[in-house]
Short mmCIF file of C-alpha atoms in Angstrom, two decimals:
data_model
loop_
_atom_site.label_atom_id
_atom_site.label_comp_id
_atom_site.label_asym_id
_atom_site.label_seq_id
_atom_site.Cartn_x
_atom_site.Cartn_y
_atom_site.Cartn_z
CA UNK K 1 8.60 30.00 14.18
CA UNK K 2 4.88 29.41 13.65
CA UNK K 3 3.82 26.02 14.95
CA UNK K 4 1.64 23.88 12.69
CA UNK K 5 -0.97 21.58 14.17
CA UNK K 6 -2.89 18.56 12.89
CA UNK K 7 -6.53 19.36 13.68
CA UNK K 8 -8.35 16.62 11.72
CA UNK K 9 -7.61 13.47 9.76
CA UNK K 10 -9.22 10.67 7.82
CA UNK K 11 -8.35 7.38 6.13
CA UNK K 12 -10.52 5.66 3.53
CA UNK K 13 -9.19 2.22 2.69
CA UNK K 14 -9.86 -1.51 2.83
CA UNK K 15 -9.84 -1.42 6.65
CA UNK K 16 -12.48 1.27 7.01
CA UNK K 17 -13.71 4.71 6.02
CA UNK K 18 -12.64 6.72 9.08
CA UNK K 19 -9.42 7.02 11.01
CA UNK K 20 -11.04 5.36 14.03
CA UNK K 21 -12.20 2.34 12.02
CA UNK K 22 -8.77 1.95 10.45
CA UNK K 23 -6.80 2.26 13.67
CA UNK K 24 -9.06 -0.18 15.50
CA UNK K 25 -8.52 -2.76 12.76
CA UNK K 26 -4.74 -2.31 12.81
CA UNK K 27 -4.72 -2.46 16.62
CA UNK K 28 -6.48 -5.82 16.39
CA UNK K 29 -3.84 -7.07 13.95
CA UNK K 30 -6.17 -7.19 10.97
CA UNK K 31 -4.88 -6.60 7.45
CA UNK K 32 -6.59 -5.28 4.34
CA UNK K 33 -4.46 -7.54 2.17
CA UNK K 34 -6.19 -10.47 0.55
CA UNK K 35 -5.90 -12.82 -2.39
CA UNK K 36 -7.37 -11.09 -5.44
CA UNK K 37 -8.72 -13.25 -8.24
CA UNK K 38 -9.86 -10.82 -10.91
CA UNK K 39 -8.81 -11.20 -14.52
CA UNK K 40 -9.31 -7.47 -15.10
CA UNK K 41 -6.17 -6.87 -13.02
CA UNK K 42 -3.94 -9.83 -13.82
CA UNK K 43 -4.09 -13.22 -15.49
CA UNK K 44 -3.11 -14.95 -12.26
CA UNK K 45 -4.30 -14.37 -8.67
CA UNK K 46 -2.27 -11.86 -6.66
CA UNK K 47 -2.23 -10.42 -3.16
CA UNK K 48 -3.36 -6.83 -2.76
CA UNK K 49 -5.22 -4.50 -0.40
CA UNK K 50 -8.33 -3.37 -2.28
CA UNK K 51 -11.48 -1.46 -1.37
CA UNK K 52 -14.49 -3.56 -0.45
CA UNK K 53 -17.34 -3.82 -3.00
CA UNK K 54 -19.76 -0.94 -2.54
CA UNK K 55 -17.61 0.76 0.11
CA UNK K 56 -16.91 3.88 -1.94
CA UNK K 57 -20.54 4.24 -2.92
CA UNK K 58 -21.48 4.22 0.76
CA UNK K 59 -18.76 6.75 1.60
CA UNK K 60 -19.83 9.18 -1.11
CA UNK K 61 -23.61 8.79 -0.86
CA UNK K 62 -25.18 12.23 -1.26
CA UNK K 63 -21.90 13.86 -2.32
CA UNK K 64 -22.84 14.46 -5.99
CA UNK K 65 -20.05 12.35 -7.48
CA UNK K 66 -21.89 10.93 -10.45
CA UNK K 67 -19.41 10.23 -13.24
CA UNK K 68 -16.39 10.53 -10.92
CA UNK K 69 -13.61 7.96 -11.17
CA UNK K 70 -12.65 5.74 -8.25
CA UNK K 71 -9.60 7.94 -7.64
CA UNK K 72 -11.76 11.06 -7.49
CA UNK K 73 -14.34 9.42 -5.23
CA UNK K 74 -11.60 8.38 -2.81
CA UNK K 75 -10.39 11.98 -2.56
CA UNK K 76 -13.90 13.38 -2.09
CA UNK K 77 -14.79 10.85 0.60
CA UNK K 78 -11.61 11.45 2.58
CA UNK K 79 -11.65 15.25 2.33
CA UNK K 80 -15.35 15.43 3.23
CA UNK K 81 -14.91 13.34 6.37
CA UNK K 82 -11.92 15.39 7.54
CA UNK K 83 -13.62 18.74 6.89
CA UNK K 84 -16.66 17.65 8.91
CA UNK K 85 -14.41 17.47 11.97
CA UNK K 86 -13.59 21.20 11.85
CA UNK K 87 -15.02 24.60 10.93
CA UNK K 88 -12.31 24.99 8.27
CA UNK K 89 -13.60 25.43 4.72
CA UNK K 90 -11.98 25.47 1.31
CA UNK K 91 -14.17 28.46 0.47
CA UNK K 92 -11.90 30.51 2.75
CA UNK K 93 -9.13 32.40 0.94
CA UNK K 94 -6.79 31.48 3.82
CA UNK K 95 -7.24 27.73 3.27
CA UNK K 96 -5.08 25.83 0.77
CA UNK K 97 -5.50 22.41 -0.83
CA UNK K 98 -2.71 19.96 -1.67
CA UNK K 99 -3.30 16.66 -3.46
CA UNK K 100 -0.66 13.92 -3.51
CA UNK K 101 -0.71 11.01 -5.94
CA UNK K 102 1.60 9.03 -8.15
CA UNK K 103 -0.80 7.79 -10.81
CA UNK K 104 -4.04 9.79 -10.49
CA UNK K 105 -6.60 8.69 -13.09
CA UNK K 106 -4.26 6.26 -14.82
CA UNK K 107 -7.11 3.72 -14.70
CA UNK K 108 -8.71 5.60 -17.63
CA UNK K 109 -6.04 4.10 -19.89
CA UNK K 110 -7.49 0.66 -19.27
CA UNK K 111 -11.05 1.73 -19.98
CA UNK K 112 -10.54 2.81 -23.60
CA UNK K 113 -11.30 0.63 -26.64
CA UNK K 114 -8.14 -0.67 -28.30
CA UNK K 115 -6.56 2.06 -30.39
CA UNK K 116 -8.66 4.85 -28.89
CA UNK K 117 -7.03 7.96 -27.49
CA UNK K 118 -7.86 8.40 -23.79
CA UNK K 119 -9.35 11.72 -22.60
CA UNK K 120 -6.08 13.42 -21.74
CA UNK K 121 -7.75 16.31 -19.93
CA UNK K 122 -9.09 13.79 -17.40
CA UNK K 123 -5.65 12.26 -16.88
CA UNK K 124 -3.75 15.45 -16.18
CA UNK K 125 -3.11 15.58 -12.45
CA UNK K 126 -3.67 19.30 -12.18
CA UNK K 127 -6.99 19.07 -14.04
CA UNK K 128 -8.15 16.46 -11.55
CA UNK K 129 -6.98 18.63 -8.65
CA UNK K 130 -9.00 21.56 -9.98
CA UNK K 131 -12.03 19.30 -10.30
CA UNK K 132 -11.73 18.23 -6.66
CA UNK K 133 -11.22 21.84 -5.53
CA UNK K 134 -14.32 22.90 -7.48
CA UNK K 135 -16.32 20.10 -5.85
CA UNK K 136 -15.71 21.80 -2.50
CA UNK K 137 -16.05 25.33 -3.97
CA UNK K 138 -12.39 25.92 -3.23
CA UNK K 139 -11.20 29.50 -3.70
CA UNK K 140 -7.48 28.86 -4.14
CA UNK K 141 -5.70 26.98 -6.90
CA UNK K 142 -4.79 23.52 -5.58
CA UNK K 143 -1.25 22.18 -5.58
CA UNK K 144 -0.29 18.70 -6.78
CA UNK K 145 2.59 16.76 -5.26
CA UNK K 146 3.62 13.81 -7.42
CA UNK K 147 7.05 12.70 -6.34
CA UNK K 148 6.85 8.91 -6.46
CA UNK K 149 6.28 7.19 -3.13
CA UNK K 150 7.31 10.14 -0.94
CA UNK K 151 4.38 12.19 -2.28
CA UNK K 152 2.12 11.88 0.78
CA UNK K 153 4.73 12.89 3.35
CA UNK K 154 6.14 15.56 1.06
CA UNK K 155 2.63 17.01 0.74
CA UNK K 156 2.40 17.30 4.54
CA UNK K 157 5.81 18.99 4.65
CA UNK K 158 4.79 21.37 1.87
CA UNK K 159 1.55 22.26 3.68
CA UNK K 160 3.53 22.94 6.85
CA UNK K 161 5.90 25.27 5.02
CA UNK K 162 3.03 27.16 3.36
CA UNK K 163 1.51 27.87 6.77
CA UNK K 164 4.89 28.83 8.26
CA UNK K 165 5.47 31.26 5.39
CA UNK K 166 2.15 32.99 6.07
CA UNK K 167 0.63 31.96 2.74
CA UNK K 168 -2.26 30.13 4.44
CA UNK K 169 -3.73 29.70 7.90
CA UNK K 170 -4.97 26.19 7.11
CA UNK K 171 -4.08 23.57 4.50
CA UNK K 172 -6.08 20.48 3.57
CA UNK K 173 -3.56 17.82 2.57
CA UNK K 174 -5.02 14.79 0.85
CA UNK K 175 -3.67 11.91 -1.20
CA UNK K 176 -4.89 8.83 -3.00
CA UNK K 177 -3.94 6.12 -5.44
CA UNK K 178 -5.88 3.23 -6.95
CA UNK K 179 -4.62 -0.29 -7.55
CA UNK K 180 -5.00 -0.83 -11.30
CA UNK K 181 -3.82 -3.31 -13.91
CA UNK K 182 -1.38 -0.67 -15.14
CA UNK K 183 0.18 -0.18 -11.69
CA UNK K 184 0.30 -3.91 -10.91
CA UNK K 185 1.89 -4.81 -14.24
CA UNK K 186 4.51 -2.11 -13.75
CA UNK K 187 5.70 -3.56 -10.45
CA UNK K 188 5.46 -7.07 -11.86
CA UNK K 189 7.77 -6.04 -14.69
CA UNK K 190 10.38 -5.27 -12.02
CA UNK K 191 9.72 -8.72 -10.52
CA UNK K 192 9.03 -6.77 -7.35
CA UNK K 193 5.57 -8.13 -6.40
CA UNK K 194 5.51 -10.70 -3.63
CA UNK K 195 3.66 -13.97 -4.21
CA UNK K 196 2.53 -13.81 -0.56
CA UNK K 197 1.57 -10.89 1.70
CA UNK K 198 4.64 -8.70 2.09
CA UNK K 199 7.16 -9.32 4.88
CA UNK K 200 8.99 -6.04 5.65
CA UNK K 201 12.57 -6.39 6.90
CA UNK K 202 12.20 -10.18 7.02
CA UNK K 203 14.88 -12.54 5.75
CA UNK K 204 12.27 -14.22 3.53
CA UNK K 205 10.82 -11.07 2.01
CA UNK K 206 10.25 -11.26 -1.74
CA UNK K 207 8.76 -7.90 -2.67
CA UNK K 208 5.88 -5.48 -2.31
CA UNK K 209 2.18 -6.00 -1.89
CA UNK K 210 0.21 -3.18 -3.51
CA UNK K 211 -2.78 -1.41 -2.01
CA UNK K 212 -5.19 1.44 -2.59
CA UNK K 213 -6.80 4.11 -0.46
CA UNK K 214 -6.94 7.77 0.45
CA UNK K 215 -6.06 9.87 3.46
CA UNK K 216 -6.38 13.50 4.54
CA UNK K 217 -4.88 15.66 7.26
CA UNK K 218 -5.97 19.21 7.95
CA UNK K 219 -3.15 21.45 9.10
CA UNK K 220 -3.67 24.74 10.92
CA UNK K 221 -1.81 27.55 12.64
CA UNK K 222 -4.51 27.43 15.33
CA UNK K 223 -4.17 24.84 18.07
CA UNK K 224 -7.89 24.51 18.87
CA UNK K 225 -8.80 20.83 18.71
CA UNK K 226 -5.25 19.76 17.93
CA UNK K 227 -3.80 16.51 19.25
CA UNK K 228 -0.57 16.63 17.26
CA UNK K 229 2.00 19.18 16.18
CA UNK K 230 4.38 18.89 13.23
CA UNK K 231 8.12 18.91 13.78
CA UNK K 232 10.75 19.53 11.14
CA UNK K 233 11.02 17.57 7.92
CA UNK K 234 13.57 17.17 5.16
CA UNK K 235 13.97 15.74 1.68
CA UNK K 236 17.05 14.20 0.04
CA UNK K 237 17.95 12.31 -3.12
CA UNK K 238 20.24 9.34 -3.64
CA UNK K 239 21.27 10.28 -7.20
CA UNK K 240 21.92 6.57 -7.54
CA UNK K 241 19.48 4.85 -9.93
CA UNK K 242 16.01 5.42 -11.37
CA UNK K 243 14.50 2.51 -9.44
CA UNK K 244 17.24 1.20 -7.13
CA UNK K 245 17.85 2.99 -3.82
CA UNK K 246 21.17 4.06 -2.37
CA UNK K 247 23.50 1.22 -1.45
CA UNK K 248 24.74 3.09 1.65
CA UNK K 249 21.60 4.68 3.13
CA UNK K 250 23.52 7.91 3.77
CA UNK K 251 21.06 10.08 1.87
CA UNK K 252 17.96 8.96 3.78
CA UNK K 253 20.01 9.23 6.97
CA UNK K 254 20.78 12.86 6.10
CA UNK K 255 17.05 13.61 5.84
CA UNK K 256 16.45 11.86 9.18
CA UNK K 257 19.19 13.86 10.87
CA UNK K 258 17.89 17.15 9.46
CA UNK K 259 14.40 16.33 10.75
CA UNK K 260 15.82 15.58 14.20
CA UNK K 261 18.07 18.61 14.50
CA UNK K 262 15.45 20.92 12.99
CA UNK K 263 13.06 19.77 15.71
CA UNK K 264 15.65 20.19 18.46
CA UNK K 265 15.59 16.45 19.18
CA UNK K 266 18.08 13.62 19.55
CA UNK K 267 17.58 9.94 18.62
CA UNK K 268 16.84 9.18 22.26
CA UNK K 269 13.77 11.45 22.11
CA UNK K 270 12.14 9.34 19.38
CA UNK K 271 9.60 6.78 20.58
CA UNK K 272 9.57 4.84 17.32
CA UNK K 273 10.30 5.10 13.62
CA UNK K 274 7.53 4.48 11.12
CA UNK K 275 9.62 3.24 8.21
CA UNK K 276 8.78 2.94 4.53
CA UNK K 277 9.43 -0.82 4.76
CA UNK K 278 8.28 -1.98 1.33
CA UNK K 279 9.67 -5.52 1.80
CA UNK K 280 11.82 -5.35 -1.30
CA UNK K 281 15.36 -6.62 -0.92
CA UNK K 282 17.06 -3.29 -1.56
CA UNK K 283 14.68 -0.84 0.13
CA UNK K 284 14.70 -2.54 3.52
CA UNK K 285 18.46 -3.00 3.40
CA UNK K 286 18.95 0.69 2.59
CA UNK K 287 16.60 1.80 5.37
CA UNK K 288 18.38 -0.36 7.92
CA UNK K 289 21.71 1.24 6.99
CA UNK K 290 20.14 4.70 7.17
CA UNK K 291 18.83 4.02 10.67
CA UNK K 292 22.36 3.11 11.75
CA UNK K 293 23.88 6.23 10.20
CA UNK K 294 21.25 8.40 11.92
CA UNK K 295 21.84 6.82 15.34
CA UNK K 296 18.40 5.20 15.38
CA UNK K 297 19.34 1.51 15.17
CA UNK K 298 18.14 0.80 18.72
CA UNK K 299 14.85 2.69 18.46
CA UNK K 300 11.75 0.53 17.77
CA UNK K 301 10.93 0.60 14.05
CA UNK K 302 7.88 -0.68 12.23
CA UNK K 303 6.39 -0.86 8.76
CA UNK K 304 2.64 -0.67 8.13
CA UNK K 305 2.81 -2.19 4.65
CA UNK K 306 1.58 -5.53 6.00
CA UNK K 307 -1.76 -3.89 6.84
CA UNK K 308 -2.29 -1.62 3.82
CA UNK K 309 0.10 -2.80 1.17
CA UNK K 310 1.97 -0.06 -0.65
CA UNK K 311 -0.57 2.69 -1.36
CA UNK K 312 1.93 4.81 -3.34
CA UNK K 313 0.92 8.50 -3.19
CA UNK K 314 -1.30 7.89 -0.15
CA UNK K 315 1.27 5.83 1.81
CA UNK K 316 2.98 8.69 3.64
CA UNK K 317 -0.37 10.10 4.73
CA UNK K 318 -2.02 6.83 5.76
CA UNK K 319 1.03 5.66 7.70
CA UNK K 320 1.57 9.05 9.39
CA UNK K 321 -2.07 9.12 10.56
CA UNK K 322 -2.00 5.56 11.92
CA UNK K 323 1.32 6.29 13.64
CA UNK K 324 -0.10 9.46 15.23
CA UNK K 325 -2.97 7.41 16.60
CA UNK K 326 -0.52 4.82 17.92
CA UNK K 327 1.51 7.53 19.64
CA UNK K 328 -1.65 8.94 21.20
CA UNK K 329 -2.65 5.44 22.39
CA UNK K 330 0.80 4.81 23.87
CA UNK K 331 1.67 1.85 21.67
CA UNK K 332 4.16 0.85 19.01
CA UNK K 333 2.45 -1.23 16.35
CA UNK K 334 3.83 -4.57 15.15
CA UNK K 335 5.39 -5.04 11.74
CA UNK K 336 2.95 -7.53 10.27
CA UNK K 337 4.74 -10.29 8.35
CA UNK K 338 8.08 -9.83 10.10
CA UNK K 339 9.55 -12.93 11.75
CA UNK K 340 13.26 -13.35 11.01
CA UNK K 341 15.83 -10.52 10.85
CA UNK K 342 16.80 -10.01 7.23
CA UNK K 343 19.07 -6.97 6.91
CA UNK K 344 22.85 -6.83 7.15
CA UNK K 345 22.89 -4.07 9.79
CA UNK K 346 20.44 -5.15 12.51
CA UNK K 347 17.72 -2.74 13.58
CA UNK K 348 15.05 -2.97 16.27
CA UNK K 349 12.11 -4.11 14.12
CA UNK K 350 9.02 -4.35 16.31
CA UNK K 351 6.75 -7.36 15.72
CA UNK K 352 4.58 -7.29 18.84
CA UNK K 353 2.10 -4.73 20.14
CA UNK K 354 4.41 -2.78 22.41
CA UNK K 355 3.02 -0.63 25.20
CA UNK K 356 5.25 2.43 25.13
CA UNK K 357 4.50 6.10 25.71
CA UNK K 358 5.98 8.33 23.04
CA UNK K 359 6.06 12.08 22.64
CA UNK K 360 7.68 12.07 19.18
CA UNK K 361 8.01 9.66 16.28
CA UNK K 362 9.88 9.83 12.99
CA UNK K 363 8.20 8.98 9.69
CA UNK K 364 10.35 8.05 6.70
CA UNK K 365 9.56 7.36 3.05
CA UNK K 366 11.60 6.62 -0.06
CA UNK K 367 10.74 6.29 -3.74
CA UNK K 368 11.76 5.73 -7.33
CA UNK K 369 14.24 8.26 -8.62
CA UNK K 370 16.13 8.05 -5.32
CA UNK K 371 13.87 10.45 -3.41
CA UNK K 372 13.66 10.30 0.39
CA UNK K 373 11.76 12.26 3.03
CA UNK K 374 11.65 12.23 6.82
CA UNK K 375 9.51 14.14 9.28
CA UNK K 376 8.89 14.42 13.02
CA UNK K 377 5.38 14.19 14.48
CA UNK K 378 4.78 15.08 18.13
CA UNK K 379 1.98 14.94 20.68
CA UNK K 380 0.59 18.39 21.31
CA UNK K 381 0.89 19.28 24.96
CA UNK K 382 -0.61 22.69 25.71
#
């Protein structure tokens, strides 16, 4: 089967505007999460990982983004940086574009006068995707992946399958979400927002911390310049509850096992697991059970939510990129915020910077509606 390589990547978020800047910050233990005191988002202060003032303007200077929303600017900045690392262009008929997001331009709802009807054409995800494609003079119709919090990883898996099928030679996979009053109030209505920075897998965890950002990977059937190669991936669904995950973890475990077997690997081949790790009571419990079912309970596992918060449709992309960089550097990153084991089936949650060479890691994500995805990422060794 055609191998698919990662030939370029980018992250634009509170910790920086390139992958290098972001990974260096995470490696130093720095977090983008801070106390936000802005009445436009919530009546009371809250913790969140938000872009720095003026950062997006700097990232998009000279990119002709006048009138673009913050969501659209994030996508442009991330795609532009990734494309500059290669000779791949969206003007090529053999290059596809996939955009992952959960909320898109939902911020436009908050910007309308009371009683006014928002510009629906600017809120339709596909319309935004076409706008971004046109910005880069893209030839092909873009695809939108909006499948709750698995969107970013599912977009990578979809891009891989499009290349394997022969549809494209290259696919630009990008994703973004913005922290807005709408998004924050939604999670607050579930009583799922932590009053302190999130603590994944910890006994004292009390919920998510939200974040915003964008990320891009460029996939190719050509190995030139590649540092990583994609293994198999799989998707499953709990069919349990619209917002509550499986109580057994068997469904996520099934996706993990399919990713392993499809890649010709065993649990012992995995250097670490980059978990979803939202720090909600039920998600972390479910993931711990899934790791046991998949035979991965003894493998080091981490969550990156303590650095970025939950970036929704960008989470799978951001966390996969940081984890690829960690694998390349020969480290397993700590789970920021984790101190005391807090799941009923113990797993090997890493909370120190661990020097460990890895050839493969497993990335997992889960989301509302019971969706799960898992995928193998490997070092490319020519």
